[in-house]
Coordinates of C-alpha atoms and ligand atoms in Angstrom, one line a residue:
X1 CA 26.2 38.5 31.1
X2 CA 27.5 34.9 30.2
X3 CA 24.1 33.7 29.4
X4 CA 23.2 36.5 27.9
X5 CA 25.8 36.1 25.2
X6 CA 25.3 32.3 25.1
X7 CA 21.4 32.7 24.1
X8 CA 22.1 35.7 21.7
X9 CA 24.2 33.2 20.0
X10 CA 22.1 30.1 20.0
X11 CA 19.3 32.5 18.7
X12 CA 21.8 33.6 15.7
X13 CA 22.6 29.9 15.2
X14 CA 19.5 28.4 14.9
X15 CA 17.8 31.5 12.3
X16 CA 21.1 30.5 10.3
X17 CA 19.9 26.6 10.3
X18 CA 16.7 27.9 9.2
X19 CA 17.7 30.4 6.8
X20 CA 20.2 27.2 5.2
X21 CA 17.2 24.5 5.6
X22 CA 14.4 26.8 3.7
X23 CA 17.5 27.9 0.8
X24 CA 17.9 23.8 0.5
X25 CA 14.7 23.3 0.3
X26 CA 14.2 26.1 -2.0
X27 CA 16.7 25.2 -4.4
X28 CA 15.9 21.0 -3.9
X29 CA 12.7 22.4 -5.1
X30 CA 13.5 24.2 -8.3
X31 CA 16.1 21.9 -9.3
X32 CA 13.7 18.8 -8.9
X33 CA 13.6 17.2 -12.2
X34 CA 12.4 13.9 -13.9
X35 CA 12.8 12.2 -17.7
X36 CA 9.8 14.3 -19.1
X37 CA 12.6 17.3 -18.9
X38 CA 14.8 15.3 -21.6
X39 CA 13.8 15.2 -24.9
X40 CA 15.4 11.5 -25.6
X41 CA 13.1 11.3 -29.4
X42 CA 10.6 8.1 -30.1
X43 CA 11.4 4.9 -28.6
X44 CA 13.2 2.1 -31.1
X45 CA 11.8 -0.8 -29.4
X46 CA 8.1 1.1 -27.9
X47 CA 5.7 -0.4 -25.3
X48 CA 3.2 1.6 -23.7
X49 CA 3.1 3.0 -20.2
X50 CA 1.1 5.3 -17.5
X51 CA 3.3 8.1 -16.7
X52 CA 2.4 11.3 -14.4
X53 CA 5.3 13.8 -14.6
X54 CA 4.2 16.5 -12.7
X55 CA 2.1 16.0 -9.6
X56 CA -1.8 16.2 -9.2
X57 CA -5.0 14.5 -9.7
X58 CA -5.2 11.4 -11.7
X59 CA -6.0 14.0 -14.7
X60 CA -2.2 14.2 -14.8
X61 CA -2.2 10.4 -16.0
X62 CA -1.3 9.9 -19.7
X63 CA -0.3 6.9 -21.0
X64 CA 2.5 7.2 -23.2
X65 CA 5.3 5.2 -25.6
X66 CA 8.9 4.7 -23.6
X67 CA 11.7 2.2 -24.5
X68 CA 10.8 -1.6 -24.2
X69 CA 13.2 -2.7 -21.2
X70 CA 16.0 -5.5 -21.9
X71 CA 16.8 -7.8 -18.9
X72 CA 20.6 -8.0 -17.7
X73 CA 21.9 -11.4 -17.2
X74 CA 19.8 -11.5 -13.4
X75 CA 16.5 -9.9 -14.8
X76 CA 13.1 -11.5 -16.0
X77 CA 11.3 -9.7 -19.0
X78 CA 7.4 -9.6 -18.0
X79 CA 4.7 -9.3 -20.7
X80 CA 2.5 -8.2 -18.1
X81 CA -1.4 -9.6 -18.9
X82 CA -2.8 -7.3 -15.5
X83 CA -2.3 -4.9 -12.9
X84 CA -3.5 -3.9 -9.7
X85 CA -3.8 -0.1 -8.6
X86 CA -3.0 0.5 -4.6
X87 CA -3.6 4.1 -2.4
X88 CA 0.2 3.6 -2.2
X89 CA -0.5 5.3 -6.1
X90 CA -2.3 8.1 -4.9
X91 CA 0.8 10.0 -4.1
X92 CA 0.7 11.3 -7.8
X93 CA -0.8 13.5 -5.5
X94 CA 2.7 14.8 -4.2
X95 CA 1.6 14.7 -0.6
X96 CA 4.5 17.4 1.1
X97 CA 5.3 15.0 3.3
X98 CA 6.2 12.2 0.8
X99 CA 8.4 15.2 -1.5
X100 CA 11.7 14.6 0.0
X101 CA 11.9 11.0 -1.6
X102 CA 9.5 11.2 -4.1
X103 CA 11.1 14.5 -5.9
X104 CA 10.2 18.2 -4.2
X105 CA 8.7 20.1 -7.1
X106 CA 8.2 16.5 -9.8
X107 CA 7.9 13.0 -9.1
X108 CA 11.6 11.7 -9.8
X109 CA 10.0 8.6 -11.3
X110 CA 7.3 9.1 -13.6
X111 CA 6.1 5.6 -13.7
X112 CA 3.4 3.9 -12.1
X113 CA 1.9 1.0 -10.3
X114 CA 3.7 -1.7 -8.0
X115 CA 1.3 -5.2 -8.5
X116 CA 1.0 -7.0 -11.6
X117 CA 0.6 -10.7 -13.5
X118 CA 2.1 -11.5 -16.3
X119 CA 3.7 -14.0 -18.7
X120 CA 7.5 -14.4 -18.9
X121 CA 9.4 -13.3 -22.5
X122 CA 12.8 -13.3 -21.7
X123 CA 15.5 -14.0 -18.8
X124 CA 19.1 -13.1 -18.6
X125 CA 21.5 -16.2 -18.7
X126 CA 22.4 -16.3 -15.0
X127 CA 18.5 -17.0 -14.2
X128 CA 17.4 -20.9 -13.7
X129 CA 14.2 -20.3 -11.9
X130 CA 12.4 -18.8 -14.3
X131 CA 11.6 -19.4 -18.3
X132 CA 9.9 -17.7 -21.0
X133 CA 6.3 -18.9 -20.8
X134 CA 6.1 -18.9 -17.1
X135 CA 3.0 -17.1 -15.6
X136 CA 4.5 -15.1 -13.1
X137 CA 2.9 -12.3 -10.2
X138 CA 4.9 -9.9 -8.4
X139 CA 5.9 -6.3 -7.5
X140 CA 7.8 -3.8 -9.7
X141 CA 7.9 -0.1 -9.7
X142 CA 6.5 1.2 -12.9
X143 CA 4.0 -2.2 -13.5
X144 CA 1.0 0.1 -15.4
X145 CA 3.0 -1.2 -18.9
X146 CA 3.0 -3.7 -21.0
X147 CA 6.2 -5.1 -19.8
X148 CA 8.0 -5.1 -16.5
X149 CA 11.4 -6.1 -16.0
X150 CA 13.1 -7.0 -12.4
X151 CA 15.5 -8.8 -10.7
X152 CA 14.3 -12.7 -10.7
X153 CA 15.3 -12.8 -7.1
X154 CA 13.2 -10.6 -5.5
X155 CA 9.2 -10.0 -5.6
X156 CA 8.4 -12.0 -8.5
X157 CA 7.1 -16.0 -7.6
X158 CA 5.1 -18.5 -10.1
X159 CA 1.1 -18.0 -10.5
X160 CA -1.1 -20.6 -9.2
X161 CA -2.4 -22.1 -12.4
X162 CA -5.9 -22.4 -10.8
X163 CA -6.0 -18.4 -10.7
X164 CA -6.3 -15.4 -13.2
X165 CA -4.0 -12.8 -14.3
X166 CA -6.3 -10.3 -12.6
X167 CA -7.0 -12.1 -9.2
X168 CA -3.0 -13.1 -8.8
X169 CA -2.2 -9.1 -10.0
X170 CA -4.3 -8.1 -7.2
X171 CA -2.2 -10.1 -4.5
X172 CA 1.0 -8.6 -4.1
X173 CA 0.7 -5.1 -1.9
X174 CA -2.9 -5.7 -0.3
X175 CA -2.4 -9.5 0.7
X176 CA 1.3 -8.9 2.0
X177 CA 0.2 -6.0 4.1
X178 CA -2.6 -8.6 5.4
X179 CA 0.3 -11.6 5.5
X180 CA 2.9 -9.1 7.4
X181 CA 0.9 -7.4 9.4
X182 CA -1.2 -10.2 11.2
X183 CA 1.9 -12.7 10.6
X184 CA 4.9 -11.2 11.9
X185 CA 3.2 -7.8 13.8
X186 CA 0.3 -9.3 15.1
X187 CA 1.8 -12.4 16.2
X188 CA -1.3 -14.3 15.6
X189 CA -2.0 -17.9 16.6
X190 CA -4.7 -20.5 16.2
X191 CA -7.7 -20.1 18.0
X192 CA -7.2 -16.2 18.6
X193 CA -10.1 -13.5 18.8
X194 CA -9.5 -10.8 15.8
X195 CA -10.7 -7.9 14.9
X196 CA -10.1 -6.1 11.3
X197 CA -11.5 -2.6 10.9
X198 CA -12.0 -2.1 7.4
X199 CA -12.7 -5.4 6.5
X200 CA -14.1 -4.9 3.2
X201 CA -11.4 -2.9 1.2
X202 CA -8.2 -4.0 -0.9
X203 CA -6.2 -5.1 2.3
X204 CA -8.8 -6.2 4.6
X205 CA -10.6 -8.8 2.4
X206 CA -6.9 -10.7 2.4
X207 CA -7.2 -9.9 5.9
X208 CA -10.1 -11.8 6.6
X209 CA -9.0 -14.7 4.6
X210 CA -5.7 -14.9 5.8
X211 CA -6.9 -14.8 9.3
X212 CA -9.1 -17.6 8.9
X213 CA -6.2 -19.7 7.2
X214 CA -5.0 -19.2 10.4
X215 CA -7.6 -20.9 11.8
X216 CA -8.9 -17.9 14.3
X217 CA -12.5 -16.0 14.9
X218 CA -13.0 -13.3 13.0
X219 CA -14.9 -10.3 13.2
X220 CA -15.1 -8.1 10.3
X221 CA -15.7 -3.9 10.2
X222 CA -17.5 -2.6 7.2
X223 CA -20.5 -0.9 6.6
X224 CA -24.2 -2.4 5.8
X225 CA -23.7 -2.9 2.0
X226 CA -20.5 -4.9 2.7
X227 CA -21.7 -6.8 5.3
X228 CA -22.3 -9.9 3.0
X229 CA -19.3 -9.4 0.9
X230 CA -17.0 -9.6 4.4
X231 CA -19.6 -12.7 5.7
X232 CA -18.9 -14.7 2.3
X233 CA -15.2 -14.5 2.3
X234 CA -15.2 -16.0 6.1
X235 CA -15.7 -13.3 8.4
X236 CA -17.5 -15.5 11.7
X237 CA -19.2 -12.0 12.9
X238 CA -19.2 -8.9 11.2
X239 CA -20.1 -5.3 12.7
X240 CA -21.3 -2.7 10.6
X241 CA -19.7 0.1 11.6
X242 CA -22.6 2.3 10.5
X243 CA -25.2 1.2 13.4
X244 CA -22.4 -0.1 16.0
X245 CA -19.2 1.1 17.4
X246 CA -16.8 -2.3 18.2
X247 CA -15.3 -0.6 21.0
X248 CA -18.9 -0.4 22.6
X249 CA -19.4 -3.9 23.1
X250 CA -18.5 -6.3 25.5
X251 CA -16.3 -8.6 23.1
X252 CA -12.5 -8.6 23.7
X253 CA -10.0 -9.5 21.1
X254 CA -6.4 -10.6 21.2
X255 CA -5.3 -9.2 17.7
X256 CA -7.2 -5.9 16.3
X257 CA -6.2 -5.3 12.6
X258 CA -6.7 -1.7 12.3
X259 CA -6.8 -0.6 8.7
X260 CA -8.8 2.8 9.6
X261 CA -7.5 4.1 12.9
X262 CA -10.6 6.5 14.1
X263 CA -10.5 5.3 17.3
X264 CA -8.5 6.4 20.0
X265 CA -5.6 4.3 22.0
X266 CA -8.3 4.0 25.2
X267 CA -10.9 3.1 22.8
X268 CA -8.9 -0.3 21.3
X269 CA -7.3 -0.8 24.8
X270 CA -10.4 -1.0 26.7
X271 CA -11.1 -4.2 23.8
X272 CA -8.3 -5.8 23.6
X273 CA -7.3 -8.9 26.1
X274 CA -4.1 -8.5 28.6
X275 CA -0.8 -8.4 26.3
X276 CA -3.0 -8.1 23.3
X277 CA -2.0 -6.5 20.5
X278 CA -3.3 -3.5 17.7
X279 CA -1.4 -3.5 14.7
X280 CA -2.1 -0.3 12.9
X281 CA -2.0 -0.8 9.4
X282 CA -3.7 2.1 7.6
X283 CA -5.6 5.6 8.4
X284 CA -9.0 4.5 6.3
X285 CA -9.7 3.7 2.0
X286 CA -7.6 5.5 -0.7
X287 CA -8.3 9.2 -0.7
X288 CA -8.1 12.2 1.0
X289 CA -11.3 12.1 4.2
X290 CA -11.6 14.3 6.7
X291 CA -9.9 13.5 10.5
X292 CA -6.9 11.9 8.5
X293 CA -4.7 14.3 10.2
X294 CA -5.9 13.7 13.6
X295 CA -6.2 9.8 12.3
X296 CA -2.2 10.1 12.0
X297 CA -1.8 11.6 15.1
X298 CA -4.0 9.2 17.0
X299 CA -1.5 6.3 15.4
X300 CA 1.4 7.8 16.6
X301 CA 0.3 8.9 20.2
X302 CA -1.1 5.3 20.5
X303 CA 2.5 3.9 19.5
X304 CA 3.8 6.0 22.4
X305 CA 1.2 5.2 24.9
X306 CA 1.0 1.8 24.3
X307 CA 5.3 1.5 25.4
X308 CA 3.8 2.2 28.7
X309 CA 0.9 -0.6 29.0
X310 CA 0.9 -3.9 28.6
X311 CA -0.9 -4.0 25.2
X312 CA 1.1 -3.0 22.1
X313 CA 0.1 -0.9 19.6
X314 CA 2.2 -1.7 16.6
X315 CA 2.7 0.3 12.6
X316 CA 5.0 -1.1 9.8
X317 CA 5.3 -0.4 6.5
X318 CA 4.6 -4.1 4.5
X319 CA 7.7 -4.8 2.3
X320 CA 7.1 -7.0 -1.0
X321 CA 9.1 -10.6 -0.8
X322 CA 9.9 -13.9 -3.1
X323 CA 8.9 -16.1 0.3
X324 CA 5.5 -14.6 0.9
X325 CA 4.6 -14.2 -2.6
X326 CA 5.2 -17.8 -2.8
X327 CA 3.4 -18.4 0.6
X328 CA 0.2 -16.4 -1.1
X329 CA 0.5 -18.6 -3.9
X330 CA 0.0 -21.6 -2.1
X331 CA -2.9 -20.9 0.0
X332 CA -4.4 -19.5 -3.5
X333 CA -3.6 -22.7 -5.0
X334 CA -5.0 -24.8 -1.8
X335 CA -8.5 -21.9 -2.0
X336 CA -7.6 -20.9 1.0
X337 CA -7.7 -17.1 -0.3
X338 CA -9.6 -16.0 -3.3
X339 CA -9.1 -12.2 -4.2
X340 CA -11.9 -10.3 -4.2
X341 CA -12.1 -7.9 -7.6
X342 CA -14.3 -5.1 -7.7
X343 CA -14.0 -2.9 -10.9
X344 CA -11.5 -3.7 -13.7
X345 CA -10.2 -1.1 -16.3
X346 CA -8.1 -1.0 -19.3
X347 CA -5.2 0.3 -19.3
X348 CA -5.5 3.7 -20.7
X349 CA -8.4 4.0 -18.4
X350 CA -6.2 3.7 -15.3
X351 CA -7.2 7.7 -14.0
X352 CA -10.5 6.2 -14.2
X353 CA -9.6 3.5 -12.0
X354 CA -7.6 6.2 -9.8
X355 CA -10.4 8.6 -9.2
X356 CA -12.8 5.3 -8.4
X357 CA -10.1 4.3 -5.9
X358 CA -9.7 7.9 -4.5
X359 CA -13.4 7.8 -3.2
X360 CA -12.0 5.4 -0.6
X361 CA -14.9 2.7 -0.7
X362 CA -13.9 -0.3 -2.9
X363 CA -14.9 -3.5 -2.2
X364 CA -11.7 -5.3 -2.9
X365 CA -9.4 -4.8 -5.5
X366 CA -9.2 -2.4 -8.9
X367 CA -7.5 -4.2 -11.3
X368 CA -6.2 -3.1 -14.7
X369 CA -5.8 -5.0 -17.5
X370 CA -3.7 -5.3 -20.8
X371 CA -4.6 -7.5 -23.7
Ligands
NAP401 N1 1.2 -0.3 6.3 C1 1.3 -0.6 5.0 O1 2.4 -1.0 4.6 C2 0.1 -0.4 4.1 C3 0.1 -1.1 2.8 C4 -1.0 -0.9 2.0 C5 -2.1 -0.1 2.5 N2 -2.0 0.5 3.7 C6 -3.1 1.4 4.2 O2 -4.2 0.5 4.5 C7 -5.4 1.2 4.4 C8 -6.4 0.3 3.6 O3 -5.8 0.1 2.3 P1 -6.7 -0.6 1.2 O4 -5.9 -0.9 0.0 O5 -7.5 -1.7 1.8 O6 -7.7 0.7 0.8 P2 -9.1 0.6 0.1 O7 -9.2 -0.6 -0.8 O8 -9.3 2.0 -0.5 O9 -10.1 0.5 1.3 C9 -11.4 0.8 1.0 C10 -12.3 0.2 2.2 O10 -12.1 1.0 3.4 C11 -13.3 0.9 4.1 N3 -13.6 1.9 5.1 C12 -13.5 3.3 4.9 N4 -13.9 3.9 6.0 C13 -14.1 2.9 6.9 C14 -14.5 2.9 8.3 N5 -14.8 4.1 9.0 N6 -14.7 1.7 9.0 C15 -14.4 0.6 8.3 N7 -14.1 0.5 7.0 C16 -13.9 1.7 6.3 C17 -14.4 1.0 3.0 O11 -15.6 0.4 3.4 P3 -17.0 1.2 3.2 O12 -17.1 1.5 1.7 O13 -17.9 0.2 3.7 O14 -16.8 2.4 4.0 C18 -13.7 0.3 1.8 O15 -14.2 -1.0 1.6 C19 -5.1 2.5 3.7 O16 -5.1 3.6 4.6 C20 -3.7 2.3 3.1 O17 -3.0 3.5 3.0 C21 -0.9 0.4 4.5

């Protein structure tokens, strides 16, 4: 009878949770809200910018006149001279997953873009590190604009004079992913055996470079018309992916940089020397592709699996840093890395650059830029 009564009312507890999480969600949804909502009249100081305030294809892209920003007394003012588009931009797309942070029924921030290059045009008086004039690279929320504006002590570092506004805007969330995820995941040392799936792409042409400057062997993943492209920036073997599967051979590694994740936790093991290690970057290019569910999955049952083995299987998320753009700076300086650019666009063309990204099969980086 006791049990009865105690499952009746678990039963009637948990419908209520329910019944409070979907009227939360419901009215999260409805009152979701961003600045395209308030009418705040024509800027008095204008500079132009990509905004998306509601969420869809890059068709929802417009680029648009909002107020120039003023730095506080910590802050650098960036003309910025280029940009670099990311997937990480792709969730104008308002993935449902993503919709709890990024805004349930709108994106809370309308702005765009994370990388750029730029010159300096004004700090705030507690800065010493930086001056107008200075060419500068970094990561900002809202860098598709003219001018970006951020603290000077985080994500912003000098440009190596040697390199261009595009290739040092193309640097900042492709080759720190590389940096972070073969640096401080992957553990990697000199003389190691790596692998990087998805060699060819924004992330995994750092990869390749950054490997090498590690002085390893690398073996690069791409398909047959990238299989020069991944050979000339380093790669000392490269599979294509389109006539040979990497698990299949008889090659072990000690690091595998996965930036596609369509093979399974066996698959990788079976490759990868005693205590070696997988770090899983990425689920494939930009863009929605089929098996990207199951892609997800595979990542996170090989996480669990791998707790129980003697091989890890590793994800992060790569976070943007002053001491690694500066550490990217140097081996550009030193041409120990040289970004790889595939298309460039103009600013108002940025959907353009979007829907090129989207198809999931740049060779490098798509780079904006401003005059
Ligand atoms: N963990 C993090 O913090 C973090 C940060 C940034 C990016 N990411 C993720 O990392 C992944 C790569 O990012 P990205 O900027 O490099 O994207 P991207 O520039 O769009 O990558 C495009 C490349 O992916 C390659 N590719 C597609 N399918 C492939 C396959 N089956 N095997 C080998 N290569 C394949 C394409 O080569 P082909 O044209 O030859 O097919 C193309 O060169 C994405 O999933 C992204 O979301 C993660």
């Amino acid at each position: 009878m006791k049990l009865k009564r105690i499952l009746k009312w678990s039963v009637r507890a948990i419908l209520l949770a329910l019944i409070l999480a979907f009227l939360a969600g419901f009215i999260a949804y409805w009152r979701s809200t961003n600045d395209c909502d308030r009418n705040t009249g024509a800027p008095v100081n204008p500079m132009k910018t990509i905004v998306h305030c509601e969420y869809g294809s890059p068709d929802v892209l417009k680029l648009e006149d909002v107020e120039k920003p003023v730095p506080n007394d910590n802050q650098v003012l960036v003309r910025v001279r280029a940009a670099s588009v990311n997937p990480l931009d792709l969730t104008i797309r308002g993935p449902w997953l993503v919709r709890p942070i990024l805004g349930m029924r709108k994106p809370k921030d309308t702005r765009l873009g994370v990388d750029y290059a730029g010159t300096v045009e004004a700090v705030g008086k507690n800065v010493t590190k930086f001056k107008p004039g200075d060419e500068v690279f970094g990561g900002r929320n809202g860098a598709l604009a003219e001018y970006v504006c951020g603290l000077a002590d985080r994500a912003i570092a000098l440009k190596p004079p040697n390199m261009t506004f595009e290739q040092a805007a193309s640097v900042p969330v492709a080759a720190i992913t590389a940096l972070q995820g073969l640096r401080d995941k992957g553990k990697i040392q000199p003389g190691q055996k790596i692998l990087i799936n998805g060699a060819s792409g924004g992330v995994g042409t750092f990869a390749v470079q950054i490997a090498k400057s590690f002085g390893t062997e690398v073996t690069g993943v791409c398909s047959a018309r990238n299989v020069d492209l991944v050979r000339s920036i380093g790669a000392d073997h490269v599979i294509d992916y389109t006539k040979e599967d990497f698990t299949k051979t008889d090659q072990r590694y000690d690091l595998i940089f996965d930036l596609v994740g369509n093979h399974s936790f066996s698959e990788r093991r079976r490759i990868l020397n005693p205590n070696g290690i997988c770090v899983m970057a990425g689920i494939g290019g930009a863009g929605w592709h089929d098996g990207m569910g199951m892609r997800l999955a595979g990542e996170l049952n090989a996480y669990v699996a791998s707790r129980f083995v003697g091989e890890k299987f590793i994800t992060y998320i790569a976070s943007l840093n002053k001491a690694d753009l500066t550490m990217l700076g140097d081996l550009m300086e030193t041409g120990k890395i040289t970004p790889v650019i595939d298309r460039t666009y103009k600013l108002n063309e940025t959907a353009d650059a979007l829907r090129y990204l989207e198809q999931g099969h740049a060779r490098g980086k798509v780079v904006i830029t401003l005059d």
